[in-house]
Amino acid sequence: MSNNRSGSFVGGLILGSAVGTVLGLLVAPRSGKETRQVLKKSAQALPELVEDLSTSVQLQADRLSESALRNWEDTLIRLKEAVAAGLEASQQERQVLSEKVQNTDSSYPLGDRN
């Protein structure tokens, strides 16, 4: 679960950095020409930033998928164990009831059943 949190943190950090950079450039006291040049350079770096973010998201998705698969496998094992225990308990109860029926049948004479 800490891997999931650290991946979210890294993704948020990258996104926050990009947004902060753009906002800082727009608010900075520069001439229009200078601001456009800086924005152009930032826009050129954007594909690389998006690729890094995409890779990070894909890694986190893979980790989450692996974690979900492990959790599912653990749940399936516990479910199989529970079903096996339930079957065993029902067989034991059936045997106990069968013995009670046999004991009850043997305690009554054949003529008294009607």
PDB file of C-alpha atoms in Angstrom:
ATOM      1  CA  MET A   1       0.000   0.000   0.000  1.00  0.00           C
ATOM      2  CA  SER A   2       2.959   2.360   0.580  1.00  0.00           C
ATOM      3  CA  ASN A   3       3.957   1.847  -3.078  1.00  0.00           C
ATOM      4  CA  ASN A   4       0.536   3.112  -4.073  1.00  0.00           C
ATOM      5  CA  ARG A   5       0.907   6.191  -1.894  1.00  0.00           C
ATOM      6  CA  SER A   6       4.422   6.954  -3.120  1.00  0.00           C
ATOM      7  CA  GLY A   7       3.304   6.648  -6.755  1.00  0.00           C
ATOM      8  CA  SER A   8       0.415   8.995  -6.113  1.00  0.00           C
ATOM      9  CA  PHE A   9       2.796  11.396  -4.417  1.00  0.00           C
ATOM     10  CA  VAL A  10       5.238  11.344  -7.337  1.00  0.00           C
ATOM     11  CA  GLY A  11       2.426  11.858  -9.859  1.00  0.00           C
ATOM     12  CA  GLY A  12       1.034  14.734  -7.798  1.00  0.00           C
ATOM     13  CA  LEU A  13       4.474  16.236  -7.448  1.00  0.00           C
ATOM     14  CA  ILE A  14       5.055  16.204 -11.200  1.00  0.00           C
ATOM     15  CA  LEU A  15       1.619  17.589 -11.982  1.00  0.00           C
ATOM     16  CA  GLY A  16       1.908  20.251  -9.274  1.00  0.00           C
ATOM     17  CA  SER A  17       5.310  21.278 -10.578  1.00  0.00           C
ATOM     18  CA  ALA A  18       3.978  21.689 -14.103  1.00  0.00           C
ATOM     19  CA  VAL A  19       0.964  23.715 -12.986  1.00  0.00           C
ATOM     20  CA  GLY A  20       3.111  25.864 -10.673  1.00  0.00           C
ATOM     21  CA  THR A  21       5.599  26.552 -13.431  1.00  0.00           C
ATOM     22  CA  VAL A  22       2.929  27.680 -15.860  1.00  0.00           C
ATOM     23  CA  LEU A  23       1.213  29.869 -13.263  1.00  0.00           C
ATOM     24  CA  GLY A  24       4.542  31.342 -12.150  1.00  0.00           C
ATOM     25  CA  LEU A  25       5.418  32.257 -15.697  1.00  0.00           C
ATOM     26  CA  LEU A  26       2.083  33.896 -16.301  1.00  0.00           C
ATOM     27  CA  VAL A  27       2.264  35.968 -13.124  1.00  0.00           C
ATOM     28  CA  ALA A  28       5.977  36.845 -13.380  1.00  0.00           C
ATOM     29  CA  PRO A  29       6.842  40.467 -14.248  1.00  0.00           C
ATOM     30  CA  ARG A  30       8.373  39.833 -17.671  1.00  0.00           C
ATOM     31  CA  SER A  31       7.735  41.285 -21.038  1.00  0.00           C
ATOM     32  CA  GLY A  32       5.343  39.486 -23.334  1.00  0.00           C
ATOM     33  CA  LYS A  33       8.165  38.349 -25.617  1.00  0.00           C
ATOM     34  CA  GLU A  34      10.159  36.868 -22.752  1.00  0.00           C
ATOM     35  CA  THR A  35       7.091  35.143 -21.327  1.00  0.00           C
ATOM     36  CA  ARG A  36       6.249  33.657 -24.738  1.00  0.00           C
ATOM     37  CA  GLN A  37       9.801  32.333 -25.098  1.00  0.00           C
ATOM     38  CA  VAL A  38       9.645  30.716 -21.665  1.00  0.00           C
ATOM     39  CA  LEU A  39       6.220  29.252 -22.434  1.00  0.00           C
ATOM     40  CA  LYS A  40       7.549  27.911 -25.733  1.00  0.00           C
ATOM     41  CA  LYS A  41      10.430  26.177 -23.942  1.00  0.00           C
ATOM     42  CA  SER A  42       8.001  24.801 -21.367  1.00  0.00           C
ATOM     43  CA  ALA A  43       5.688  23.547 -24.098  1.00  0.00           C
ATOM     44  CA  GLN A  44       8.621  21.809 -25.763  1.00  0.00           C
ATOM     45  CA  ALA A  45       9.426  20.036 -22.491  1.00  0.00           C
ATOM     46  CA  LEU A  46       5.798  19.047 -21.964  1.00  0.00           C
ATOM     47  CA  PRO A  47       5.848  15.842 -24.076  1.00  0.00           C
ATOM     48  CA  GLU A  48       8.740  14.489 -22.009  1.00  0.00           C
ATOM     49  CA  LEU A  49       6.912  15.406 -18.810  1.00  0.00           C
ATOM     50  CA  VAL A  50       3.753  13.695 -20.045  1.00  0.00           C
ATOM     51  CA  GLU A  51       5.751  10.606 -21.001  1.00  0.00           C
ATOM     52  CA  ASP A  52       7.340  10.464 -17.539  1.00  0.00           C
ATOM     53  CA  LEU A  53       3.943  10.882 -15.904  1.00  0.00           C
ATOM     54  CA  SER A  54       2.455   8.201 -18.160  1.00  0.00           C
ATOM     55  CA  THR A  55       5.237   5.793 -17.263  1.00  0.00           C
ATOM     56  CA  SER A  56       4.750   6.502 -13.569  1.00  0.00           C
ATOM     57  CA  VAL A  57       0.994   5.935 -13.829  1.00  0.00           C
ATOM     58  CA  GLN A  58       1.552   2.685 -15.756  1.00  0.00           C
ATOM     59  CA  LEU A  59       3.978   1.414 -13.112  1.00  0.00           C
ATOM     60  CA  GLN A  60       1.496   2.230 -10.358  1.00  0.00           C
ATOM     61  CA  ALA A  61      -1.307   0.519 -12.283  1.00  0.00           C
ATOM     62  CA  ASP A  62       0.844  -2.590 -12.683  1.00  0.00           C
ATOM     63  CA  ARG A  63       1.643  -2.619  -8.961  1.00  0.00           C
ATOM     64  CA  LEU A  64      -2.012  -2.145  -8.099  1.00  0.00           C
ATOM     65  CA  SER A  65      -2.981  -4.946 -10.473  1.00  0.00           C
ATOM     66  CA  GLU A  66      -0.424  -7.293  -8.912  1.00  0.00           C
ATOM     67  CA  SER A  67      -1.636  -6.368  -5.439  1.00  0.00           C
ATOM     68  CA  ALA A  68      -5.264  -6.964  -6.403  1.00  0.00           C
ATOM     69  CA  LEU A  69      -4.336 -10.327  -7.892  1.00  0.00           C
ATOM     70  CA  ARG A  70      -2.511 -11.381  -4.709  1.00  0.00           C
ATOM     71  CA  ASN A  71      -5.469 -10.269  -2.589  1.00  0.00           C
ATOM     72  CA  TRP A  72      -7.851 -12.197  -4.849  1.00  0.00           C
ATOM     73  CA  GLU A  73      -5.708 -15.324  -4.614  1.00  0.00           C
ATOM     74  CA  ASP A  74      -5.599 -15.047  -0.815  1.00  0.00           C
ATOM     75  CA  THR A  75      -9.367 -14.592  -0.687  1.00  0.00           C
ATOM     76  CA  LEU A  76      -9.892 -17.574  -2.974  1.00  0.00           C
ATOM     77  CA  ILE A  77      -7.706 -19.770  -0.763  1.00  0.00           C
ATOM     78  CA  ARG A  78      -9.640 -18.714   2.355  1.00  0.00           C
ATOM     79  CA  LEU A  79     -12.927 -19.348   0.568  1.00  0.00           C
ATOM     80  CA  LYS A  80     -11.847 -22.855  -0.464  1.00  0.00           C
ATOM     81  CA  GLU A  81     -10.783 -23.592   3.107  1.00  0.00           C
ATOM     82  CA  ALA A  82     -14.119 -22.330   4.439  1.00  0.00           C
ATOM     83  CA  VAL A  83     -16.086 -24.444   1.954  1.00  0.00           C
ATOM     84  CA  ALA A  84     -14.036 -27.528   2.853  1.00  0.00           C
ATOM     85  CA  ALA A  85     -14.609 -26.903   6.572  1.00  0.00           C
ATOM     86  CA  GLY A  86     -18.351 -26.444   5.944  1.00  0.00           C
ATOM     87  CA  LEU A  87     -18.551 -29.689   3.988  1.00  0.00           C
ATOM     88  CA  GLU A  88     -16.704 -31.561   6.712  1.00  0.00           C
ATOM     89  CA  ALA A  89     -18.965 -30.123   9.414  1.00  0.00           C
ATOM     90  CA  SER A  90     -22.105 -31.002   7.453  1.00  0.00           C
ATOM     91  CA  GLN A  91     -20.860 -34.568   6.922  1.00  0.00           C
ATOM     92  CA  GLN A  92     -20.172 -34.944  10.637  1.00  0.00           C
ATOM     93  CA  GLU A  93     -23.617 -33.575  11.502  1.00  0.00           C
ATOM     94  CA  ARG A  94     -25.214 -35.932   8.981  1.00  0.00           C
ATOM     95  CA  GLN A  95     -23.415 -38.857  10.578  1.00  0.00           C
ATOM     96  CA  VAL A  96     -24.561 -37.808  14.075  1.00  0.00           C
ATOM     97  CA  LEU A  97     -28.160 -37.454  12.882  1.00  0.00           C
ATOM     98  CA  SER A  98     -27.991 -40.799  11.086  1.00  0.00           C
ATOM     99  CA  GLU A  99     -26.809 -42.486  14.281  1.00  0.00           C
ATOM    100  CA  LYS A 100     -29.634 -40.829  16.243  1.00  0.00           C
ATOM    101  CA  VAL A 101     -32.182 -42.086  13.711  1.00  0.00           C
ATOM    102  CA  GLN A 102     -30.770 -45.610  13.909  1.00  0.00           C
ATOM    103  CA  ASN A 103     -30.857 -45.501  17.714  1.00  0.00           C
ATOM    104  CA  THR A 104     -34.443 -44.222  17.656  1.00  0.00           C
ATOM    105  CA  ASP A 105     -35.542 -46.908  15.170  1.00  0.00           C
ATOM    106  CA  SER A 106     -34.020 -49.689  17.249  1.00  0.00           C
ATOM    107  CA  SER A 107     -35.750 -48.512  20.424  1.00  0.00           C
ATOM    108  CA  TYR A 108     -39.278 -48.878  18.957  1.00  0.00           C
ATOM    109  CA  PRO A 109     -40.836 -52.275  18.224  1.00  0.00           C
ATOM    110  CA  LEU A 110     -42.123 -52.745  14.684  1.00  0.00           C
ATOM    111  CA  GLY A 111     -45.768 -52.955  15.714  1.00  0.00           C
ATOM    112  CA  ASP A 112     -45.836 -49.621  17.555  1.00  0.00           C
ATOM    113  CA  ARG A 113     -44.901 -47.444  14.573  1.00  0.00           C
ATOM    114  CA  ASN A 114     -48.465 -46.895  13.289  1.00  0.00           C
TER     115      ASN A 114
END
